[in-house]
Coordinates of C-alpha atoms in Angstrom, one line a residue:
X71 CA 57.6 97.3 145.8
X72 CA 58.8 97.9 149.3
X73 CA 61.7 95.5 149.0
X74 CA 64.0 98.2 147.6
X75 CA 65.0 101.7 148.2
X76 CA 62.9 104.4 146.6
X77 CA 64.2 105.7 143.3
X78 CA 65.1 109.3 142.6
X79 CA 65.8 111.1 139.4
X80 CA 69.4 109.8 139.3
X81 CA 68.6 106.1 139.7
X82 CA 66.5 103.5 138.1
X83 CA 63.9 101.4 140.0
X84 CA 65.5 98.2 141.4
X85 CA 63.8 94.8 140.8
X86 CA 62.5 92.9 143.7
X87 CA 65.1 91.6 146.1
X88 CA 64.7 88.0 144.9
X89 CA 65.5 89.0 141.3
X90 CA 68.3 91.5 142.2
X91 CA 71.7 90.4 141.0
X92 CA 74.1 89.8 144.0
X93 CA 76.8 92.3 144.8
X94 CA 75.4 94.9 142.3
X95 CA 74.8 98.4 143.5
X96 CA 73.9 101.7 141.9
X97 CA 72.7 101.8 138.3
X98 CA 73.2 99.0 135.8
X99 CA 74.1 99.6 132.2
X100 CA 72.7 97.8 129.3
X101 CA 74.9 94.7 129.0
X102 CA 74.8 93.9 132.7
X103 CA 78.0 95.6 133.8
X104 CA 77.4 97.4 137.1
X105 CA 78.6 100.9 137.6
X106 CA 78.9 103.1 140.7
X107 CA 76.5 106.0 141.3
X108 CA 77.3 109.4 139.8
X109 CA 80.5 111.0 141.0
X110 CA 80.4 114.1 143.1
X111 CA 79.9 117.4 141.3
X112 CA 83.2 118.9 140.6
X113 CA 85.1 115.7 139.8
X114 CA 87.0 116.1 136.6
X115 CA 89.5 114.5 134.2
X116 CA 93.1 115.5 134.5
X117 CA 94.2 117.7 131.6
X118 CA 97.4 117.5 129.6
X119 CA 100.4 117.2 131.9
X120 CA 98.3 117.1 135.0
X121 CA 98.8 114.1 137.3
X122 CA 95.9 111.7 137.7
X123 CA 96.0 112.3 141.5
X124 CA 94.7 115.8 140.9
X125 CA 91.3 114.3 140.0
X126 CA 88.8 113.4 142.6
X127 CA 88.0 110.3 140.7
X128 CA 90.6 107.4 140.6
X129 CA 92.1 106.8 137.2
X130 CA 93.2 103.2 137.8
X131 CA 93.0 101.2 134.7
X132 CA 91.2 98.4 136.6
X133 CA 88.7 100.5 138.3
X134 CA 85.1 100.7 137.0
X135 CA 83.8 103.9 135.4
X136 CA 82.4 106.2 138.1
X137 CA 80.4 108.9 136.5
X138 CA 77.7 109.9 134.0
X139 CA 79.6 111.2 130.9
X140 CA 79.0 114.8 129.8
X141 CA 78.3 115.9 126.3
X142 CA 81.7 115.6 124.7
X143 CA 82.5 114.0 121.4
X144 CA 85.6 112.2 122.5
X145 CA 85.3 108.4 122.8
X146 CA 86.5 106.4 125.7
X147 CA 90.0 105.1 126.0
X148 CA 90.5 101.4 125.3
X149 CA 93.1 101.1 128.0
X150 CA 92.2 103.5 130.8
X151 CA 88.4 103.9 131.4
X152 CA 86.8 107.2 131.5
X153 CA 86.4 108.9 134.9
X154 CA 84.8 112.0 136.3
X155 CA 82.5 114.5 134.9
X156 CA 83.6 116.9 132.2
X157 CA 82.3 120.2 131.1
X158 CA 79.9 120.4 128.2
X159 CA 81.8 120.2 124.9
X160 CA 85.1 119.5 126.5
X161 CA 87.5 117.3 124.6
X162 CA 89.3 114.3 125.9
X163 CA 92.1 114.3 128.4
X164 CA 95.8 114.1 128.2
X165 CA 97.3 112.3 125.2
X166 CA 98.4 109.4 127.3
X167 CA 95.9 109.6 130.2
X168 CA 92.3 108.6 130.9
X169 CA 89.7 109.9 128.6
X170 CA 86.1 110.9 129.2
X171 CA 83.2 112.2 127.2
X172 CA 80.2 111.2 125.2
X173 CA 81.0 108.3 122.9
X174 CA 79.1 106.5 120.2
X175 CA 75.4 106.6 120.4
X176 CA 73.4 103.4 120.0
X177 CA 74.7 100.0 120.8
X178 CA 77.4 99.8 123.4
X179 CA 79.4 96.6 123.8
X180 CA 79.3 95.1 127.2
X181 CA 82.4 94.1 129.1
X182 CA 83.9 90.7 128.3
X183 CA 82.1 88.0 130.3
X184 CA 79.4 90.3 131.7
X185 CA 75.9 89.0 131.2
X186 CA 73.6 91.3 129.3
X187 CA 70.7 92.6 131.4
X188 CA 67.3 93.6 130.0
X189 CA 65.7 97.0 130.6
X190 CA 69.0 98.5 131.8
X191 CA 69.6 102.2 132.2
X192 CA 70.5 104.2 129.2
X193 CA 74.1 105.5 128.5
X194 CA 75.8 107.5 125.9
X195 CA 79.3 106.8 127.1
X196 CA 81.4 104.4 125.0
X197 CA 83.7 102.2 127.1
X198 CA 87.1 101.0 125.9
X199 CA 88.0 97.5 125.2
X200 CA 87.0 95.5 128.3
X201 CA 86.0 98.5 130.3
X202 CA 82.4 98.7 131.6
X203 CA 80.3 101.5 130.1
X204 CA 78.9 104.2 132.4
X205 CA 76.0 106.6 132.5
X206 CA 73.0 106.6 130.3
X207 CA 73.0 104.5 127.1
X208 CA 71.1 105.3 123.9
X209 CA 67.9 103.4 123.4
X210 CA 68.2 100.1 121.7
X211 CA 69.6 96.7 122.4
X212 CA 73.3 96.3 123.2
X213 CA 75.2 93.3 121.9
X214 CA 77.2 91.5 124.5
X215 CA 80.9 90.8 124.0
X216 CA 81.8 87.8 121.9
X217 CA 81.5 84.8 124.1
X218 CA 79.4 86.5 126.8
X219 CA 76.1 85.0 127.8
X220 CA 73.1 87.2 126.8
X221 CA 69.7 87.5 128.2
X222 CA 66.8 89.8 127.7
X223 CA 66.7 92.3 124.9
X224 CA 70.1 91.7 123.2
X225 CA 71.3 91.0 119.6
X226 CA 73.5 88.3 118.3
X227 CA 77.3 89.0 119.1
X228 CA 79.3 90.4 116.3
X229 CA 82.8 89.0 115.7
X230 CA 85.5 91.5 115.8
X231 CA 88.2 92.1 113.2
X232 CA 91.8 91.7 114.1
X233 CA 93.3 94.6 116.0
X234 CA 95.4 96.9 113.7
X235 CA 98.5 96.0 115.7
X236 CA 99.1 92.4 115.0
X237 CA 100.9 91.5 118.2
X238 CA 100.4 92.0 121.9
X239 CA 101.6 95.3 123.4
X240 CA 104.2 93.4 125.4
X241 CA 105.8 91.7 122.4
X242 CA 109.3 92.8 121.4
X243 CA 109.6 95.7 118.9
X244 CA 110.8 93.5 116.2
X245 CA 107.2 92.4 115.7
X246 CA 105.8 95.9 116.1
X247 CA 103.9 95.7 112.8
X248 CA 100.4 96.6 111.5
X249 CA 98.2 93.6 110.8
X250 CA 98.4 93.0 107.1
X251 CA 94.8 91.9 106.8
X252 CA 93.8 95.5 106.8
X253 CA 95.7 96.2 103.5
X254 CA 93.0 95.1 101.0
X255 CA 90.2 96.8 102.9
X256 CA 89.0 100.3 101.9
X257 CA 86.0 100.6 104.2
X258 CA 85.8 103.6 106.6
X259 CA 87.2 101.6 109.5
X260 CA 90.3 100.6 107.5
X261 CA 90.7 104.2 106.3
X262 CA 90.4 105.5 109.9
X263 CA 93.1 103.1 111.0
X264 CA 95.5 104.3 108.3
X265 CA 94.9 107.9 109.2
X266 CA 95.5 107.2 112.9
X267 CA 98.8 105.5 112.1
X268 CA 99.7 108.5 110.0
X269 CA 99.1 110.8 113.0
X270 CA 95.8 112.5 112.1
X271 CA 94.3 112.1 115.6
X272 CA 97.4 113.4 117.2
X273 CA 97.4 116.5 115.0
X274 CA 93.7 117.2 114.4
X275 CA 91.9 115.1 117.1
X276 CA 88.9 112.8 116.6
X277 CA 86.9 115.7 115.0
X278 CA 89.6 116.0 112.3
X279 CA 89.5 112.3 111.7
X280 CA 85.7 112.3 111.4
X281 CA 85.8 115.2 109.0
X282 CA 88.3 113.5 106.7
X283 CA 86.1 110.4 106.7
X284 CA 82.9 112.3 106.1
X285 CA 81.2 111.0 109.2
X286 CA 80.3 112.5 112.6
X287 CA 82.5 111.9 115.6
X288 CA 79.9 109.6 117.2
X289 CA 79.6 107.5 114.0
X290 CA 83.4 107.0 113.8
X291 CA 83.7 106.0 117.5
X292 CA 80.7 103.7 117.2
X293 CA 82.1 101.9 114.1
X294 CA 85.6 101.5 115.6
X295 CA 84.2 100.3 118.9
X296 CA 81.8 97.8 117.2
X297 CA 84.5 96.3 115.1
X298 CA 87.7 96.6 117.2
X299 CA 86.5 97.2 120.7
X300 CA 88.7 100.3 120.9
X301 CA 87.9 103.9 120.0
X302 CA 90.1 106.3 118.0
X303 CA 91.8 107.8 121.0
X304 CA 92.7 104.4 122.4
X305 CA 94.2 103.3 119.1
X306 CA 96.2 106.6 118.8
X307 CA 97.4 106.1 122.4
X308 CA 98.5 102.6 121.6
X309 CA 100.4 103.9 118.6
X310 CA 102.2 106.5 120.7
X311 CA 103.1 103.9 123.3
X312 CA 104.5 101.5 120.7
X313 CA 106.5 104.2 119.0
X314 CA 107.9 105.2 122.4
X315 CA 108.9 101.6 123.1
X316 CA 110.5 101.2 119.7
X317 CA 112.6 104.4 120.3
X318 CA 113.5 103.4 123.9
X319 CA 114.7 99.9 122.8
X320 CA 116.4 100.7 119.6
X321 CA 117.8 104.3 119.9
X322 CA 119.9 106.3 122.3
X323 CA 117.5 109.2 122.5
X324 CA 117.0 110.7 126.0
X325 CA 113.6 109.8 127.5
X326 CA 112.4 113.4 127.4
X327 CA 113.0 113.5 123.7
X328 CA 111.3 110.1 123.2
X329 CA 108.2 111.4 125.0
X330 CA 107.9 114.4 122.7
X331 CA 108.8 112.5 119.6
X332 CA 106.2 109.8 120.3
X333 CA 103.5 112.4 120.7
X334 CA 102.9 112.5 124.5
X335 CA 101.8 115.8 126.0
X336 CA 104.1 115.4 129.1
X337 CA 106.8 113.2 130.4
X338 CA 104.5 112.1 133.2
X339 CA 101.9 110.9 130.8
X340 CA 104.7 109.1 128.9
X341 CA 105.9 107.3 132.0
X342 CA 102.5 106.3 133.2
X343 CA 101.3 105.0 129.8
X344 CA 104.5 102.9 129.3
X345 CA 104.2 101.4 132.8
X346 CA 100.5 100.7 132.3
X347 CA 100.8 99.0 128.9
X348 CA 104.1 97.2 129.2
X349 CA 104.5 96.7 132.9
X350 CA 107.9 98.3 133.0
X351 CA 109.3 101.8 133.2
X352 CA 110.9 103.4 130.1
X353 CA 114.3 103.0 131.6
X354 CA 113.7 99.3 132.1
X355 CA 112.7 99.0 128.4
X356 CA 116.0 100.4 127.5
X357 CA 117.8 97.8 129.5
X358 CA 120.1 100.2 131.3
X359 CA 122.0 101.4 128.2
X360 CA 123.2 105.0 128.6
X361 CA 122.1 107.5 126.0
X362 CA 125.1 109.3 124.5
X363 CA 124.7 112.7 123.0
X364 CA 124.0 113.1 119.3
X365 CA 123.0 115.5 116.6
X366 CA 119.8 117.4 117.6
X367 CA 116.8 116.1 115.5
X368 CA 118.8 113.0 114.3
X369 CA 117.8 109.4 115.2
X370 CA 118.8 106.0 113.9
X371 CA 116.4 103.2 114.4
X372 CA 115.3 99.8 113.0
X373 CA 112.3 99.3 110.8
X374 CA 111.3 95.6 111.3
X375 CA 109.5 93.6 108.6
X376 CA 108.1 90.1 108.1
X377 CA 110.6 88.1 106.1
X378 CA 111.6 87.4 103.6
X379 CA 112.3 90.7 101.8
X380 CA 113.8 90.8 98.3
X381 CA 115.7 94.0 98.5
X382 CA 116.8 94.3 94.8
X383 CA 113.2 94.4 93.6
X384 CA 112.3 96.9 96.2
X385 CA 115.1 99.4 96.1
X386 CA 116.0 98.9 92.4
X387 CA 112.9 100.8 91.0
X388 CA 113.2 103.5 93.7
X389 CA 116.9 104.2 92.8
X390 CA 116.4 103.9 89.0
X391 CA 113.7 106.5 88.9
X392 CA 115.1 108.8 91.6
X393 CA 114.6 112.6 91.0
X394 CA 117.9 114.3 91.4
X395 CA 117.9 116.7 94.3
X396 CA 115.0 114.8 96.0
X397 CA 116.3 111.3 96.0
X398 CA 119.7 109.5 95.6
X399 CA 121.5 106.2 96.3
X400 CA 124.6 106.8 98.4
X401 CA 126.8 104.4 100.3
X402 CA 124.4 101.5 100.0
X403 CA 121.3 103.4 101.1
X404 CA 118.3 105.1 99.5
X405 CA 118.1 108.7 100.6
X406 CA 115.4 111.3 100.1
X407 CA 113.9 114.5 101.5
X408 CA 110.5 114.4 103.3
X409 CA 107.8 117.0 103.5
X410 CA 106.2 116.5 106.9
X411 CA 103.2 118.1 108.8
X412 CA 105.4 120.3 111.0
X413 CA 108.6 120.7 109.0
X414 CA 110.8 118.6 106.7
X415 CA 113.3 115.9 107.1
X416 CA 115.9 113.7 105.4
X417 CA 115.9 109.9 105.6
X418 CA 118.4 107.3 104.7
X419 CA 117.1 103.7 104.3
X420 CA 119.6 100.8 104.2
X421 CA 118.4 97.2 103.9
X422 CA 119.7 94.7 106.5
X423 CA 119.2 91.0 107.0
X424 CA 116.2 91.3 109.5
X425 CA 115.4 95.1 109.4
X426 CA 115.8 98.3 107.5
X427 CA 118.2 100.8 109.1
X428 CA 116.5 104.1 109.2
X429 CA 118.6 107.3 109.7
X430 CA 116.3 110.3 110.1
X431 CA 117.1 114.0 110.5
X432 CA 114.0 116.2 111.3
X433 CA 113.5 119.8 111.9
X434 CA 110.7 119.0 114.4
X435 CA 111.0 115.8 116.4
X436 CA 107.2 115.6 116.8
X437 CA 107.1 114.5 113.1
X438 CA 109.0 111.3 114.0
X439 CA 106.0 108.9 114.1
X440 CA 104.7 110.3 110.8
X441 CA 108.1 109.9 109.2
X442 CA 108.4 106.3 110.4
X443 CA 104.9 105.5 109.1
X444 CA 105.6 107.0 105.7
X445 CA 108.9 105.3 105.3
X446 CA 107.3 101.9 106.2
X447 CA 104.7 102.6 103.5
X448 CA 107.3 103.6 100.9
X449 CA 109.0 100.2 101.5
X450 CA 105.8 98.1 101.9
X451 CA 107.2 96.8 105.3
X452 CA 103.8 95.9 106.7
X453 CA 103.2 93.3 104.0
X454 CA 102.9 89.6 104.8
X455 CA 105.0 87.8 102.1
X456 CA 104.1 84.4 103.4
X457 CA 100.5 85.0 102.6
X458 CA 101.1 86.9 99.4
X459 CA 103.6 84.4 98.0
X460 CA 101.5 81.4 99.1
X461 CA 98.5 82.7 97.2
X462 CA 100.5 83.5 94.0
X463 CA 102.3 80.2 94.0
X464 CA 99.0 78.5 93.4
X465 CA 99.3 79.7 89.8
X466 CA 101.7 77.4 87.9
X467 CA 102.8 80.3 85.7
X468 CA 103.8 82.5 88.6
X469 CA 105.3 79.9 90.8
X470 CA 108.8 80.0 89.2
X471 CA 108.9 83.8 89.5
X472 CA 107.9 83.7 93.2
X473 CA 110.4 81.0 94.0
X474 CA 113.2 83.0 92.3
X475 CA 112.5 86.2 94.3
X476 CA 110.4 85.4 97.4
X477 CA 109.4 88.5 99.4
X478 CA 109.1 90.8 96.5
X479 CA 107.3 94.0 97.6
X480 CA 105.4 96.8 95.9
X481 CA 107.4 100.0 96.2
X482 CA 105.3 102.8 97.7
X483 CA 105.6 106.5 98.1
X484 CA 105.9 109.0 100.9
X485 CA 103.5 111.5 99.3
X486 CA 100.5 110.8 97.2
X487 CA 100.4 114.1 95.3
X488 CA 104.0 113.7 94.4
X489 CA 103.3 110.2 93.1
X490 CA 100.5 111.4 90.8
X491 CA 102.5 114.4 89.5
X492 CA 105.6 112.3 88.7
X493 CA 103.5 109.7 86.9
X494 CA 102.2 112.4 84.6
X495 CA 105.7 113.8 84.1
X496 CA 106.9 110.4 83.0
X497 CA 109.3 109.9 85.8
X498 CA 108.1 106.4 86.6
X499 CA 105.9 106.1 89.6
X500 CA 103.5 103.5 88.2
X501 CA 103.7 99.8 88.4
X502 CA 104.5 99.0 84.8
X503 CA 105.7 101.1 82.0
X504 CA 105.3 104.1 84.3
X505 CA 108.2 102.7 86.3
X506 CA 110.6 103.6 83.5
X507 CA 112.0 107.0 82.8
X508 CA 110.4 107.3 79.4
X509 CA 110.6 110.1 76.9
X510 CA 109.8 112.8 79.4
X511 CA 112.8 111.9 81.7
X512 CA 114.2 115.0 83.5
X513 CA 111.0 117.0 83.6
X514 CA 110.5 116.2 87.3
X515 CA 114.0 117.4 88.0
X516 CA 113.3 120.6 86.1
X517 CA 110.2 121.5 88.1
X518 CA 111.9 120.6 91.3
X519 CA 114.6 123.2 90.6
X520 CA 112.0 125.8 89.7
X521 CA 109.3 125.3 92.3
X522 CA 110.8 123.0 95.0
X523 CA 111.8 124.3 98.4
X524 CA 115.6 124.3 99.0
X525 CA 116.8 122.3 102.1
X526 CA 120.2 121.4 103.4
X527 CA 121.6 117.9 103.3
X528 CA 122.9 117.0 106.8
X529 CA 125.2 114.3 105.3
X530 CA 126.6 116.6 102.6
X531 CA 125.1 114.5 99.8
X532 CA 123.2 115.5 96.7
X533 CA 119.8 116.2 98.3
X534 CA 118.9 119.8 97.8
X535 CA 115.1 120.3 97.5
X536 CA 111.7 119.1 98.7
X537 CA 109.3 118.1 95.9
X538 CA 107.0 121.0 95.0
X539 CA 103.5 121.2 96.5
X540 CA 100.5 121.1 94.1
X541 CA 99.9 124.8 94.6
X542 CA 103.5 125.7 93.8
X543 CA 103.3 123.6 90.6
X544 CA 99.9 125.2 89.7
X545 CA 101.6 128.6 89.9
X546 CA 104.5 127.5 87.7
X547 CA 104.9 128.7 84.2
X548 CA 103.2 126.1 81.9
X549 CA 106.1 126.4 79.5
X550 CA 108.2 124.5 82.0
X551 CA 105.9 121.5 81.8
X552 CA 106.0 118.9 79.0
X553 CA 103.5 119.8 76.3
X554 CA 101.6 116.5 76.3
X555 CA 101.1 116.6 80.0
X556 CA 100.1 120.3 80.5
X557 CA 96.3 119.9 80.2
X558 CA 96.0 116.7 82.3
X559 CA 98.5 118.0 84.8
X560 CA 96.6 121.3 85.2
X561 CA 93.4 119.3 85.8
X562 CA 95.2 117.0 88.3
X563 CA 96.8 119.9 90.3
X564 CA 93.4 121.8 90.4
X565 CA 91.8 118.7 91.9
X566 CA 94.6 118.3 94.5
X567 CA 94.5 122.0 95.5
X568 CA 90.7 121.7 95.7
X569 CA 91.0 119.0 98.4
X570 CA 91.3 115.6 96.7
X571 CA 93.1 113.4 99.2
X572 CA 95.7 110.9 98.0
X573 CA 97.1 110.2 101.5
X574 CA 97.2 106.9 103.4
X575 CA 93.5 106.9 104.4
X576 CA 92.0 108.3 101.2
X577 CA 88.9 106.8 99.8
X578 CA 90.0 104.7 96.8
X579 CA 86.7 105.0 95.0
X580 CA 86.8 108.8 95.3
X581 CA 90.4 109.0 94.2
X582 CA 89.6 106.8 91.2
X583 CA 86.8 109.1 90.2
X584 CA 88.8 112.3 90.7
X585 CA 91.9 111.1 88.8
X586 CA 90.1 109.9 85.6
X587 CA 91.2 113.1 84.0
X588 CA 94.9 112.0 84.4
X589 CA 94.5 108.7 82.7
X590 CA 94.8 105.0 83.6
X591 CA 98.6 105.1 84.2
X592 CA 98.3 107.8 86.9
X593 CA 95.3 106.1 88.4
X594 CA 97.1 102.8 88.6
X595 CA 100.2 104.4 90.1
X596 CA 98.2 106.3 92.8
X597 CA 95.9 103.3 93.7
X598 CA 98.8 100.9 94.0
X599 CA 101.6 102.9 95.5
X600 CA 100.0 105.8 97.3
X601 CA 96.8 104.4 98.5
X602 CA 98.3 100.9 99.1
X603 CA 95.8 98.9 97.1
X604 CA 97.3 95.4 96.9
X605 CA 95.0 94.5 94.1
X606 CA 96.0 97.3 91.8
X607 CA 96.4 96.0 88.2
X608 CA 96.7 97.6 84.8
X609 CA 96.3 95.0 82.0
X610 CA 96.7 97.8 79.4
X611 CA 100.3 98.4 80.4
X612 CA 102.5 97.3 77.5
X613 CA 105.3 96.2 79.8
X614 CA 102.9 94.0 81.8
X615 CA 101.5 92.4 78.7
X616 CA 104.9 91.7 77.3
X617 CA 106.1 90.1 80.6
X618 CA 102.9 88.1 80.7
X619 CA 103.4 86.8 77.2
X620 CA 107.0 85.8 78.1
X621 CA 105.7 83.2 80.5
X622 CA 102.8 82.0 78.4
X623 CA 100.0 84.1 79.8
X624 CA 97.5 86.0 77.6
X625 CA 98.8 89.2 76.0
X626 CA 95.5 91.0 75.2
X627 CA 94.2 93.3 77.9
X628 CA 90.8 91.6 78.2
X629 CA 92.2 88.1 78.4
X630 CA 94.9 89.1 80.9
X631 CA 92.4 90.9 83.1
X632 CA 90.3 87.7 83.1
X633 CA 93.3 85.5 83.9
X634 CA 94.4 87.8 86.7
X635 CA 91.2 87.2 88.7
X636 CA 92.9 84.1 90.2
X637 CA 95.6 86.4 91.7
X638 CA 93.2 88.6 93.7
X639 CA 93.6 90.4 96.1
X640 CA 97.4 90.4 95.4
X641 CA 97.5 91.5 91.7
X642 CA 99.9 94.4 92.5
X643 CA 102.4 91.9 93.8
X644 CA 101.8 89.6 90.8
X645 CA 102.6 92.7 88.6
X646 CA 106.0 93.1 90.3
X647 CA 106.8 89.4 89.9
X648 CA 105.9 89.7 86.2
X649 CA 108.1 92.7 85.7
X650 CA 111.0 90.8 87.4
X651 CA 113.8 92.1 89.5
X652 CA 115.2 94.6 86.9
X653 CA 113.9 98.1 87.4
X654 CA 111.8 98.3 84.2

């Protein structure tokens, strides 16, 4: 064993010189990707707003990881690899900078193209997509990247799901869409992605995301890394960068306001991240256009979509069932108030040929990414009509309906609790009969006047209130509620106040169990419109059965449910085609 240098407590024993891989020094990680020896004591990660140059460890995106990670629960960044040694328990670095810390325990994917080596040193650090892992790895075999040769103690490569962002980061903003294949999924990874897009990581960090999912931080990071090759911090960073690019290319906001609105902790982090991901400065993305002054907190931008989009079937139900004071149709646009994490806002959504014009006024510009995400969900702009319509055209009974109104969407909501309450009040937030005003029309307007928070309308229109919170409705005098809905509404509000989540990343199975007390109509409304289940279907709805009978489909609930199996997983869209373009 004299062919190699003696080992110390920080290194592993090298193989004989004849077996030693060429050009590999220091410790090797499981997966074969070489790393440098431990960084000097005192090297650290730059914190929020601190330039990368302040760190003793280079933060270049192409440089290998250079340290043993400390015991932090933050995963590695998918774009910038982790660097330096962090204090025990310290969270990740700047919102747009390199990230360090302990990642998912267990199997760590190797870098693309790196051969997997047997008996490699252990590591707990999770590397980002394409970045080599550093430090000690948890015991157990590590799967190599898909397509990489594997030797020694390895497992079969696991194919990765499509990245949540469908296009490459350098694609123009008109294709800045979420991959639609995630829509039908309700597993923890899909739920985590919806929460990240809704800004949970930016507001609560990875620990907050893990708490909402009911998993540990390490489990969340491990599952995202295994399926996507990116950790939650990396996906959140990509979301911030893409929001910044969209604002830079489609609005006249100053760059400092874009950095804050997109969620960056500093202008420096904003500039560095945009340069790293898109290869251009923020000013170059704008194309030299000057940014004129405007109303503080107001921004006009484009919301792209995959065409076609049948606007009448999308905006018709929203306008027909609008709650006065909260929603209205004015000057060819659907307008409504928004309750957001840091304040409130007013949005105006106007359909155009290739995008939806979005005019937002916010009390806190940091709510802009969340407002954009919720507006997209409300209009179902991340759907893929080519796939949906192609599947439904296979049924001869539905083909004429699809050809008559291609691109029909399922109207969503901006608030899940509001969706459930309005369905119970008869204001029409379901997919069938619940879309009509019904006998209890006006009750929602009444509770809005009594319990809603008054807000000004920046355009001088008819918007006056935010929809009441569940707690405000629970404190309301029961005499102000419709008698048939008092008992189920009280049960629903109690569940919502108790922590039942009806947001973008909520567990559909848990929501179904918690909302049984409210009835099938409310359950169908929440699953389809709030939780975004594209397969939501209510064969008991009289309006759906009547529409089905009109084109020769079965009219009994059992027979229609059996017939609808051919439409899966797009039965919510089939329902909208059955109900037609009129807001029924």
